[in-house]
Coordinates of C-alpha atoms in Angstrom, one line a residue:
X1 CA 107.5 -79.0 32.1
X2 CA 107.7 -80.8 28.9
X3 CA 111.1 -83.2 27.9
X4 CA 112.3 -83.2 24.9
X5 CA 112.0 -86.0 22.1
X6 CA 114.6 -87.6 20.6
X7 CA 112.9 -86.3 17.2
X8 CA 113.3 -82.5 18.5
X9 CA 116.9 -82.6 19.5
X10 CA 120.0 -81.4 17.8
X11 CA 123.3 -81.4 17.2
X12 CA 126.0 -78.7 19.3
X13 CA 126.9 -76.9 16.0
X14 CA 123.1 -76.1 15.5
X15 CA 122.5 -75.5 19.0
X16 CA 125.3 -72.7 18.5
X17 CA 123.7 -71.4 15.5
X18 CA 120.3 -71.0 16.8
X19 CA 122.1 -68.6 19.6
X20 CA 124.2 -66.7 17.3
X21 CA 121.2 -65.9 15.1
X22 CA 119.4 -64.7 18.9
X23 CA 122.3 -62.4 19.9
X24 CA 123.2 -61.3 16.4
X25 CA 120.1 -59.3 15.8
X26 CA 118.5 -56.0 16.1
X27 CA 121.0 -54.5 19.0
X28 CA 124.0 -54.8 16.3
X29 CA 122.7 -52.7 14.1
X30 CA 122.8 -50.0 16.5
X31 CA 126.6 -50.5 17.6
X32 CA 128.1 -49.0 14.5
X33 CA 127.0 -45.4 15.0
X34 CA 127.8 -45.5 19.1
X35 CA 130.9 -47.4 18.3
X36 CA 132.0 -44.2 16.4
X37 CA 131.0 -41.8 19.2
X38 CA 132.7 -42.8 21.7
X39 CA 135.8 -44.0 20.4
X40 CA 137.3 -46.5 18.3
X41 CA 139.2 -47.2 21.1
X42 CA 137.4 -47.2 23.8
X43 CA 134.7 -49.1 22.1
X44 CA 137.0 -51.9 21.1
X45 CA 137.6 -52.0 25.1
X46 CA 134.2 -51.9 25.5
X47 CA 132.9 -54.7 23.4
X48 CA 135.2 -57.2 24.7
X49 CA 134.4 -56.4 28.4
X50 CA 131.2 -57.0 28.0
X51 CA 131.2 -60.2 25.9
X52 CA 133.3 -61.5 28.6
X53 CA 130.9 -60.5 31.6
X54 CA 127.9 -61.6 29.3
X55 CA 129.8 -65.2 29.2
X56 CA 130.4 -65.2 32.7
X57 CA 126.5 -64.8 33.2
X58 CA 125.7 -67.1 30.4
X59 CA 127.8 -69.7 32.1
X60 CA 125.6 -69.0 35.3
X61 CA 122.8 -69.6 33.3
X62 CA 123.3 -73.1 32.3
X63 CA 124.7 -74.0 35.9
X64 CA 120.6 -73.0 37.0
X65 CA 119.1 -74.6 34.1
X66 CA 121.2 -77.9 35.5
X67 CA 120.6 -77.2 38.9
X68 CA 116.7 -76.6 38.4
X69 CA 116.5 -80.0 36.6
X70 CA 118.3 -81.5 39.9
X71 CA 115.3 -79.7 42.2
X72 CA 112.9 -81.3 39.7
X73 CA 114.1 -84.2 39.6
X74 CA 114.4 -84.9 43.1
X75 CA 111.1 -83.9 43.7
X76 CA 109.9 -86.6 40.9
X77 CA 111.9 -89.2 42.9
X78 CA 110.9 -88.5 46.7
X79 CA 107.5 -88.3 45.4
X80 CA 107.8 -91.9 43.3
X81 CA 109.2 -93.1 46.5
X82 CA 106.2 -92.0 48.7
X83 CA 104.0 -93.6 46.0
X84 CA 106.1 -96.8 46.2
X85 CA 105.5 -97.0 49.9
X86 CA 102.0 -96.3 49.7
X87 CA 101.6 -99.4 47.5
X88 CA 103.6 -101.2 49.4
X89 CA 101.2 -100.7 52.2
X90 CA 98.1 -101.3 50.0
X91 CA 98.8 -103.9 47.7
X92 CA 101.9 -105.4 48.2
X93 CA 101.4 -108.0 45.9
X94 CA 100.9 -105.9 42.7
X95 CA 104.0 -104.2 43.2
X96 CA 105.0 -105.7 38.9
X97 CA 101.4 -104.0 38.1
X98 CA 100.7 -101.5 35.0
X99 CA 100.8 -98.8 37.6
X100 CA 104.5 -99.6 39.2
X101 CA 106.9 -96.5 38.5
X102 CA 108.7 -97.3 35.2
X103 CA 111.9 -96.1 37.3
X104 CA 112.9 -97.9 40.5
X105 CA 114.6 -95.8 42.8
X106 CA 117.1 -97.8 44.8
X107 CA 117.5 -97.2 48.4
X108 CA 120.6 -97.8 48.6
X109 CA 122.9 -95.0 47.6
X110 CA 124.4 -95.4 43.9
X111 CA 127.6 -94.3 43.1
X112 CA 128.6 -90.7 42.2
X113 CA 128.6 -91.0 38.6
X114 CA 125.2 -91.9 39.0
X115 CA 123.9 -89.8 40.8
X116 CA 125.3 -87.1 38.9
X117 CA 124.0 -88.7 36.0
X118 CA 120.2 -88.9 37.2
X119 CA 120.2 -85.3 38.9
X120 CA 122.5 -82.7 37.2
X121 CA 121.3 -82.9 33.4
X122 CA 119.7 -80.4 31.4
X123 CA 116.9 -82.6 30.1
X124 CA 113.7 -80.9 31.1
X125 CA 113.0 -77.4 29.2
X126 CA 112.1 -75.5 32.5
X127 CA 112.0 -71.9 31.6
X128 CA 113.3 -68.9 32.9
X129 CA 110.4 -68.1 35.2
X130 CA 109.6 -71.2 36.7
X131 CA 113.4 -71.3 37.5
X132 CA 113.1 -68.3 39.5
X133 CA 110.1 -69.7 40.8
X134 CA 112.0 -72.7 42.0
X135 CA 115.3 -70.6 43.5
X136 CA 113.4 -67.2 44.4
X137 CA 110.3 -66.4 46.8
X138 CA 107.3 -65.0 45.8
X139 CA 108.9 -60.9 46.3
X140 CA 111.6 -62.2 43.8
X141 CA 109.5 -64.2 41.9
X142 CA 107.9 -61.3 40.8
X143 CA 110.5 -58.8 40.3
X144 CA 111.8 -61.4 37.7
X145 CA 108.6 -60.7 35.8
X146 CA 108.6 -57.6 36.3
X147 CA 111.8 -57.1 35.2
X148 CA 111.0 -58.8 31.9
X149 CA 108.3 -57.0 31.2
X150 CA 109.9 -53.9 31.0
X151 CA 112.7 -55.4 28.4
X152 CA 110.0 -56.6 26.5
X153 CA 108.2 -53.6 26.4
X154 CA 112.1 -51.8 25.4
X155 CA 112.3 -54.7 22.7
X156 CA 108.8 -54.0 21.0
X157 CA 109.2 -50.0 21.1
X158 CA 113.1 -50.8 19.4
X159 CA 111.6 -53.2 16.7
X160 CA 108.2 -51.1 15.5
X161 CA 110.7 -47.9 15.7
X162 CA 112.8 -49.8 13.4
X163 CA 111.0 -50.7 11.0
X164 CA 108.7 -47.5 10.8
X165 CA 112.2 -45.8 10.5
X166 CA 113.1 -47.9 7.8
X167 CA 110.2 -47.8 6.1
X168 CA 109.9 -44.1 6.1
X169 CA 113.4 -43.5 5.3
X170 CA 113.1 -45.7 2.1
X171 CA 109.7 -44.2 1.3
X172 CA 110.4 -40.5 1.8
X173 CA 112.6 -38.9 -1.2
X174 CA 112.5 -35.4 -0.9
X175 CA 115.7 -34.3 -0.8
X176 CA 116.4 -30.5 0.9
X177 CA 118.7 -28.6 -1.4
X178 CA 120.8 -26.9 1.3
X179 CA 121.6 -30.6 2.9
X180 CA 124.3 -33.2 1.7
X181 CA 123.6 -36.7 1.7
X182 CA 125.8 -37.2 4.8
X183 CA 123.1 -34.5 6.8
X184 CA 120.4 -35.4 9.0
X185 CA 117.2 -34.6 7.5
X186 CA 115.3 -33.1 9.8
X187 CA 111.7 -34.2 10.7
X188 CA 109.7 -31.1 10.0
X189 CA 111.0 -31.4 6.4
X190 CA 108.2 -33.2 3.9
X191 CA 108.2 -36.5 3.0
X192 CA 107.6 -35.9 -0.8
X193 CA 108.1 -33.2 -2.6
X194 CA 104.9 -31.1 -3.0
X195 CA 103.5 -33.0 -0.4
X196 CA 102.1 -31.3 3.0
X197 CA 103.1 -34.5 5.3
X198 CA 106.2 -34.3 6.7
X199 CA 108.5 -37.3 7.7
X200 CA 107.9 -37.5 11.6
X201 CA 104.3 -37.4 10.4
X202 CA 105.1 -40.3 7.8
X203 CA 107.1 -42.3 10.5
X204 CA 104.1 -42.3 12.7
X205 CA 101.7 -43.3 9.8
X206 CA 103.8 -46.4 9.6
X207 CA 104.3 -47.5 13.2
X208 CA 100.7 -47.2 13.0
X209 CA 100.1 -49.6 9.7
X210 CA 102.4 -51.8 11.1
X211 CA 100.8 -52.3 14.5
X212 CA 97.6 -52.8 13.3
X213 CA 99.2 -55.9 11.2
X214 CA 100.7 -57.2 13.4
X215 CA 99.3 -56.5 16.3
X216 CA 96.1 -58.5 16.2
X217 CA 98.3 -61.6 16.2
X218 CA 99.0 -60.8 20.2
X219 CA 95.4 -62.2 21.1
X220 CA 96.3 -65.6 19.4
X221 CA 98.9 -67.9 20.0
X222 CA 101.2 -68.9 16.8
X223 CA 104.5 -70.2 17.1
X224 CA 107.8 -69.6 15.2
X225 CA 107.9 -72.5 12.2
X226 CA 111.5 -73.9 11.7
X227 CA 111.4 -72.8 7.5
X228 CA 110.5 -69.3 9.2
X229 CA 113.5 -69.4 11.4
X230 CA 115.9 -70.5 8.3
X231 CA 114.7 -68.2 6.4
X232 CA 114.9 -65.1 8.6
X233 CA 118.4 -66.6 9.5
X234 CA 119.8 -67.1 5.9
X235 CA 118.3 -63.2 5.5
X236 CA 120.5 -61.9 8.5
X237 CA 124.0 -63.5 7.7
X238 CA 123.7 -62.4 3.9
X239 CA 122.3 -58.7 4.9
X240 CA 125.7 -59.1 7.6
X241 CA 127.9 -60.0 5.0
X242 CA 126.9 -57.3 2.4
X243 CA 126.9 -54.7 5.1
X244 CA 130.9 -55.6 6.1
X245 CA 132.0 -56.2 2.7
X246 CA 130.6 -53.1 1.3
X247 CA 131.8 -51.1 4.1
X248 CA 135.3 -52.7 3.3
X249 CA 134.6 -52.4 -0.1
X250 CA 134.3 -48.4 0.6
X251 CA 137.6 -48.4 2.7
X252 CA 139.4 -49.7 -0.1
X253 CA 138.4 -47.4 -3.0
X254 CA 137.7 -44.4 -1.4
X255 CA 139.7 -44.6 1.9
X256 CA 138.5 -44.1 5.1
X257 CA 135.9 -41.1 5.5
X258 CA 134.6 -41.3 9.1
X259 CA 136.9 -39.8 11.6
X260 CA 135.8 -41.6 14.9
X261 CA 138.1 -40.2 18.0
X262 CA 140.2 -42.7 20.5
X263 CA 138.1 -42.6 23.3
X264 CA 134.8 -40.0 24.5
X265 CA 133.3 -40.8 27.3
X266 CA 130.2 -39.2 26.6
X267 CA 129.6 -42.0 24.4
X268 CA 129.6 -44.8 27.3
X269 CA 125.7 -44.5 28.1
X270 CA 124.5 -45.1 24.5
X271 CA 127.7 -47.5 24.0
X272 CA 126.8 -49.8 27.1
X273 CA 123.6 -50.1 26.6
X274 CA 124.0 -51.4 22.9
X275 CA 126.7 -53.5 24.0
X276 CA 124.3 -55.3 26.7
X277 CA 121.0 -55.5 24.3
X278 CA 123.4 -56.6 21.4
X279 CA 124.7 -59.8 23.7
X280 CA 121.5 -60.4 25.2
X281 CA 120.3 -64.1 25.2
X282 CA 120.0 -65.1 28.4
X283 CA 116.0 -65.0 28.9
X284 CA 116.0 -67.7 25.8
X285 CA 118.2 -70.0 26.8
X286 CA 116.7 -72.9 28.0
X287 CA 114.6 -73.3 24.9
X288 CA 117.9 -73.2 22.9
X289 CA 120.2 -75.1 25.1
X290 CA 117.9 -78.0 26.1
X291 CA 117.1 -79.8 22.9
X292 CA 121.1 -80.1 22.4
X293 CA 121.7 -83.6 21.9
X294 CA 125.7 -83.2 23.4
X295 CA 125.6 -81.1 26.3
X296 CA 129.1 -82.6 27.1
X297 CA 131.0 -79.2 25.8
X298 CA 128.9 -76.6 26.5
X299 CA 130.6 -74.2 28.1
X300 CA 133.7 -74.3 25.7
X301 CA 131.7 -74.3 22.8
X302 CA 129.7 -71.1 24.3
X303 CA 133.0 -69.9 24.6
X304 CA 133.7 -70.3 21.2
X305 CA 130.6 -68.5 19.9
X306 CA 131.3 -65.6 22.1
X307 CA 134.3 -65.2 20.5
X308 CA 132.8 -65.5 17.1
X309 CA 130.0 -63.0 18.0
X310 CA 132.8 -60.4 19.6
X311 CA 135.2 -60.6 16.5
X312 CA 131.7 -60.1 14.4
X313 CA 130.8 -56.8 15.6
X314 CA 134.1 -55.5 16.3
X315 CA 134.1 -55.8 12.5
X316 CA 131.0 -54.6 11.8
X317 CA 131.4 -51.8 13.9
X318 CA 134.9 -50.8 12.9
X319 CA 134.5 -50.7 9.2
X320 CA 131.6 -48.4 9.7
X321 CA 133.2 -46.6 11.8
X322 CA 136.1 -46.0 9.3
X323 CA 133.8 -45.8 6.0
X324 CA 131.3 -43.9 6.5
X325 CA 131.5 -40.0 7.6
X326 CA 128.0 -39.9 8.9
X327 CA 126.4 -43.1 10.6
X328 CA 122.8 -43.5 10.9
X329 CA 121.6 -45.0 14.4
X330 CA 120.3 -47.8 12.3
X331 CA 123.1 -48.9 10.4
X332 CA 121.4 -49.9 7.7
X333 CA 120.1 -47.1 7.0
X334 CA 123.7 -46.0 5.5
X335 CA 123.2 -48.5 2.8
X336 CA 119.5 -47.1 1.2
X337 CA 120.1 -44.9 -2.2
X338 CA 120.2 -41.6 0.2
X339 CA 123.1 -42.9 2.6
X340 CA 125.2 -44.6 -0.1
X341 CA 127.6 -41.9 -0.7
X342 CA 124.8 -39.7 -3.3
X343 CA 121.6 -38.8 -3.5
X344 CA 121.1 -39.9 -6.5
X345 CA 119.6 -43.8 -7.0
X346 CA 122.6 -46.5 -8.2
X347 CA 122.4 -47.3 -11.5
X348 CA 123.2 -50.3 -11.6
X349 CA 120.6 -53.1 -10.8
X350 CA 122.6 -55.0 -8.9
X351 CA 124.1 -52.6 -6.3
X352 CA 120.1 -51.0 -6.1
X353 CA 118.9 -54.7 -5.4
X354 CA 121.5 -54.7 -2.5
X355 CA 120.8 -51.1 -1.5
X356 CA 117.0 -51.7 -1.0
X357 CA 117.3 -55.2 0.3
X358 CA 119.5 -53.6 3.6
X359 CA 117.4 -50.7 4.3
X360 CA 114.4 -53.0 3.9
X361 CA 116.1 -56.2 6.4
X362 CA 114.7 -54.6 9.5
X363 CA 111.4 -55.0 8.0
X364 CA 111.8 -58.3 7.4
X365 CA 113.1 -59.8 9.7
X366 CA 111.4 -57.6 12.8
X367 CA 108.5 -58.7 11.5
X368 CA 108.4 -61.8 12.0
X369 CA 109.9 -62.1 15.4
X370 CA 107.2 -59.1 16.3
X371 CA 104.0 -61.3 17.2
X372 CA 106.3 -63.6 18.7
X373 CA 107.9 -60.9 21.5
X374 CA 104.5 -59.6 21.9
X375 CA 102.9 -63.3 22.8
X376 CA 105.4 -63.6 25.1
X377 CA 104.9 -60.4 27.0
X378 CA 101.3 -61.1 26.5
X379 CA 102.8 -64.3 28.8
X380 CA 104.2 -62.6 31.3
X381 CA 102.5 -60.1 31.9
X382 CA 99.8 -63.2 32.6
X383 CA 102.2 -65.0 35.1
X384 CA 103.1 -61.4 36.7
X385 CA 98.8 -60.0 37.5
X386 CA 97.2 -63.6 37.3
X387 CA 97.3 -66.5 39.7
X388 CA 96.8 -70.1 38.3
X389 CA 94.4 -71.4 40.6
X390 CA 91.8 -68.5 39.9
X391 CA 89.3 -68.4 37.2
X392 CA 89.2 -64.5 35.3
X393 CA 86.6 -63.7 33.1
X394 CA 87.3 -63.3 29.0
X395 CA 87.6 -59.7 28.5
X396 CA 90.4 -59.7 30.9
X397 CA 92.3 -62.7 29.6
X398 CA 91.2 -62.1 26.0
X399 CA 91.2 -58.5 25.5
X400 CA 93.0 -56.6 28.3
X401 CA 96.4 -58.1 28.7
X402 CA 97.2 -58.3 24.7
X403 CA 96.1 -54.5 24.9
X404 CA 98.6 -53.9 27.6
X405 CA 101.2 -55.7 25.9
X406 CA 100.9 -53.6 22.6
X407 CA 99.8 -49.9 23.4
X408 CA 102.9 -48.8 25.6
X409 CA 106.0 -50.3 23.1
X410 CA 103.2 -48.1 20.0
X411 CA 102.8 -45.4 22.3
X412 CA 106.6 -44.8 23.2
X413 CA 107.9 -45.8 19.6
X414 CA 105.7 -42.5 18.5
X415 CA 107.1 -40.3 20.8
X416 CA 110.7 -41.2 20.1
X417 CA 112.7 -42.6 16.6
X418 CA 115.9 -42.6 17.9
X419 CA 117.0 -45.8 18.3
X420 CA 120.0 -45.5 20.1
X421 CA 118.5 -43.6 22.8
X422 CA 115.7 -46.6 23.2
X423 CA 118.4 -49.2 22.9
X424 CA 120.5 -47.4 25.5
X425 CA 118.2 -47.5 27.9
X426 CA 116.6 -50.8 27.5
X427 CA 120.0 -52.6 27.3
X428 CA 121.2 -50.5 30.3
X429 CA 118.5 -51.0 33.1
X430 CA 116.4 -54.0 32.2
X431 CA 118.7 -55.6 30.2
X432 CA 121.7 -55.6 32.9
X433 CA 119.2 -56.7 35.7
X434 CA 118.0 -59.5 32.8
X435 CA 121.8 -60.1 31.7
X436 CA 123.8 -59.4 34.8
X437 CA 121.9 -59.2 38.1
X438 CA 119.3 -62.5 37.6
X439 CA 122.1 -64.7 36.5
X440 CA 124.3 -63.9 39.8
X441 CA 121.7 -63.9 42.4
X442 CA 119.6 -66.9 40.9
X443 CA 123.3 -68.9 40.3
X444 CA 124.0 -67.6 44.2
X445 CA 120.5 -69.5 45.6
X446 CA 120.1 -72.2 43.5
X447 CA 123.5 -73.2 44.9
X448 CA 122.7 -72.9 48.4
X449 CA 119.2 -74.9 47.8
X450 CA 121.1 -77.8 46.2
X451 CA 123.6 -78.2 48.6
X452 CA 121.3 -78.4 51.3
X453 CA 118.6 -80.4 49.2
X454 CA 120.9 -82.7 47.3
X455 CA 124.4 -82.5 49.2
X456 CA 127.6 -81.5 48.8
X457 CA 129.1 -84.9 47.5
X458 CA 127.0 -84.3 44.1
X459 CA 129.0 -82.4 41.3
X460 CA 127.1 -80.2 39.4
X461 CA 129.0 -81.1 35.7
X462 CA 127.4 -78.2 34.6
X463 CA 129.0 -75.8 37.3
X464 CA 129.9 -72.9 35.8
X465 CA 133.7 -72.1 36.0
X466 CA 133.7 -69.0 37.3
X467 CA 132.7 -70.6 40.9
X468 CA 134.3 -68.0 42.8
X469 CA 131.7 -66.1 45.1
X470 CA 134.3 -63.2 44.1
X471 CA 132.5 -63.3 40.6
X472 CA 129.7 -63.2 42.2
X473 CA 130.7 -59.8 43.8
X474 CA 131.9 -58.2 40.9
X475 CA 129.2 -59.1 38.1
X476 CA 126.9 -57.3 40.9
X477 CA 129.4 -54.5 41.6
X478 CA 130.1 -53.7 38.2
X479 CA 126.2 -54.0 37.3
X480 CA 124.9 -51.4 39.9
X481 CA 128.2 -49.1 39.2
X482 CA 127.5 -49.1 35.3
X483 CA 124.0 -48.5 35.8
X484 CA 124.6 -45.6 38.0
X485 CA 127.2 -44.2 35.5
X486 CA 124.6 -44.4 33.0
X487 CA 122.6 -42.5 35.0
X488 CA 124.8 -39.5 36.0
X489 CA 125.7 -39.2 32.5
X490 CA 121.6 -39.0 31.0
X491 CA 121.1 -36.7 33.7
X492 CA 123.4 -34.6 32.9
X493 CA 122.9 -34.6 29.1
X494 CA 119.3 -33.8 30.0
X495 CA 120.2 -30.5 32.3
X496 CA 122.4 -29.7 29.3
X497 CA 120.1 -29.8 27.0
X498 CA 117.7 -28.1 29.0
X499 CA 120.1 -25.5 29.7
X500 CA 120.7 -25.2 25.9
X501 CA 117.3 -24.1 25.7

């Protein structure tokens, strides 16, 4: 695993940044509209749960990335000690040669700030599979992958359904005369007026343009450039910004025109599993956390962000809530020339600028991080059929796992455009295992395996506060209880529906 350079490290505040600008993506502009259904109350309850329970987990996190660097780096030093020995043996007398370890490891035992010191850092960038390589067996090993794949395969269907959506709403204008601005057009009606091609039809001609752009790039490997990552950045806190002060902006000249109830509990499905994909971060953390320069306040500056994020979409998703009538699952969708309170175009420049440059940011900014989610499925998928030690022809390597990795999310994104369904159910079965249950049980072994392989004099000054095996307990309980609710309640909206019929 590769260490980081002194010339790739960074301060805390850009450390905290870099994971704002993960969690603040895609899943938030999907809390708005299921913010409004199932309560304004409710939702506010809802939010802040979570973000708690996804710090909790986020704390458990960084106590594994620590305690995987501790495994590592005892096995460095046991090994540079059997090396010693054997040269010891050999050659005694070249013991100050060019091959003597550049570390001597004393046998006698140093102190505890020491030891701490050389074992619990988070130095090494080991990622989130090879830690559950280190803390799971094989059986767990690769449920971990297989886990991952699936929200990957969620996270590629949600972002080419975005951006199709967008697209389509932006480039479809035909208007129906019997429907308002604040209606639903429905998906049999055409795209343009006169034409014969209707706007299902134009949604899929996009997902289709856009995976064949993009998709190519999944049999190469290209990595994320730092100007690339500004800029997409700089593009999501001003589109953020607009969003809440023209919602505000709405609220205070026209008053509030959406009427979102207290609490429905119908809503919790969609609501949960927005909530979970919208504070996802978890799977990128050690890339993130490890070229911090000051580790020394993590945890309390985590906190901090948490906070920051929480307070950011309860804004977001209350002044939507409140100034809009009718919410789009793609909230900015609401901001286009259809969903900006006519039907008619702005005529001012400036406000059309704005209007064009929301309903456009998924575009954007999905499609940059596109390539990059598919590469790393492309990855995975890899670690979770191949073995390292066996040679596989190129059509498999080359051609067969990119495949894989693109035709499902294209396949699944052209049978469904509602986003909040494919959010809900992403963020509520792989995400929670990703967010909830990986956290807790790898946090549960890799404590046992460095109390037996390091001892229990060592502190761990990356521990994560919530210690208790009783958090332990409940992060599961309240995983496998939500996930069940979840369940019940799509079953039941499906016999309903069916029913309906």
């Amino acid at each position: 695993m590769p260490e980081q350079n002194s010339s790739d490290q960074y301060s805390t505040l850009v450390g905290l940044i870099y994971i704002f600008n993960l969690i603040v993506g895609t899943g938030a502009l999907t809390l708005p509209a299921v913010f409004s259904r199932a309560g304004w109350v409710l939702g506010f309850s809802v939010i802040l749960i979570l973000a708690f329970i996804s710090f909790m987990t986020v704390t458990f996190v960084i106590e594994v990335m620590a305690s995987a660097n501790a495994i590592v780096t005892w096995r460095q030093i046991q090994h540079r000690k059997r090396a010693m020995q054997t040269l010891g043996d050999s050659c005694p007398s070249n013991s100050d040669s060019e091959d003597t370890p550049l570390v001597t490891v004393h046998t006698a035992s140093p102190d505890k700030s020491d030891t701490t010191y050389r074992y619990y850092i988070i130095h090494d960038k080991i990622e989130m599979g090879q830690i559950a390589s280190i803390f799971f067996n094989k059986f767990g090993t690769t449920l971990f992958y297989l886990c991952l794949a699936i929200y990957l395969y969620g996270d590629l269907s949600i972002y080419g359904a975005a951006v199709a959506k967008s697209v389509a709403d932006i480039a479809c204008t035909y208007q129906p005369q019997n429907l308002t601005c604040n209606d639903t057009i429905p998906d049999n009606e055409v795209c343009w007026e006169g034409s014969t091609l209707d706007r299902l039809s134009a949604y899929r001609m996009f997902l289709t343009t856009f995976i064949f752009m993009l998709g190519p790039f999944v049999f190469f490997n290209i990595q994320k450039t730092k100007y690339l990552q500004l800029l997409t950045s700089a593009m999501r806190w001003l589109a953020f910004t607009i969003m809440i002060v023209y919602a505000v902006r709405k609220l205070i000249i026209n008053g509030p025109r959406g009427n979102p109830p207290l609490a429905d509990v119908t809503g919790i499905p969609s609501l949960f599993g927005a909530c979970v994909y919208s504070f996802m971060c978890h799977h990128s953390l050690p890339a993130l956390v490890a070229p911090i320069a000051n580790k020394s306040t993590l945890n309390r500056s985590l906190a901090l962000d948490y906070v920051l994020i929480a307070f950011f979409y309860l804004l977001l998703a209350l002044t939507g809530a409140f100034a809009f009538e009718h919410l789009d699952d793609l909230y900015t969708l609401d901001f286009g020339p259809r969903g900006s309170g006519d039907c008619s175009k702005s005529s001012n420049i400036f406000m059309l600028i704005i209007e064009y440059f929301l309903a456009l940011f998924p575009v954007f900014t999905l499609s940059t991080s596109f390539p990059i989610i598919a590469i790393t499925l492309r990855n995975n998928l890899q670690s979770l059929f191949l073995y390292d030690d066996t040679s596989y022809n190129f059509c498999l390597r080359k051609l067969i796992f990119p495949i894989l990795a693109i035709l499902p999310p294209y396949l699944i994104a052209m049978s469904t455009k509602d986003l909040s369904k494919l959010v809900g159910i992403t963020g509520s079965y792989a995400g929670t295992c990703i967010q909830y249950l990986i956290p807790t049980f790898l946090v549960y072994y890799a404590r046992k395996k460095t109390n037996k392989i390091i001892g229990l004099g060592v502190i761990n000054k990356f521990a994560s506060p919530f210690a208790s095996n009783f958090w332990l307990i409940f992060v599961t309980v309240w995983a496998i209880a939500c996930m069940i609710l979840v369940s019940v309640n799509f079953i039941q909206i499906y016999f309903q529906k069916a029913f309906i019929k």
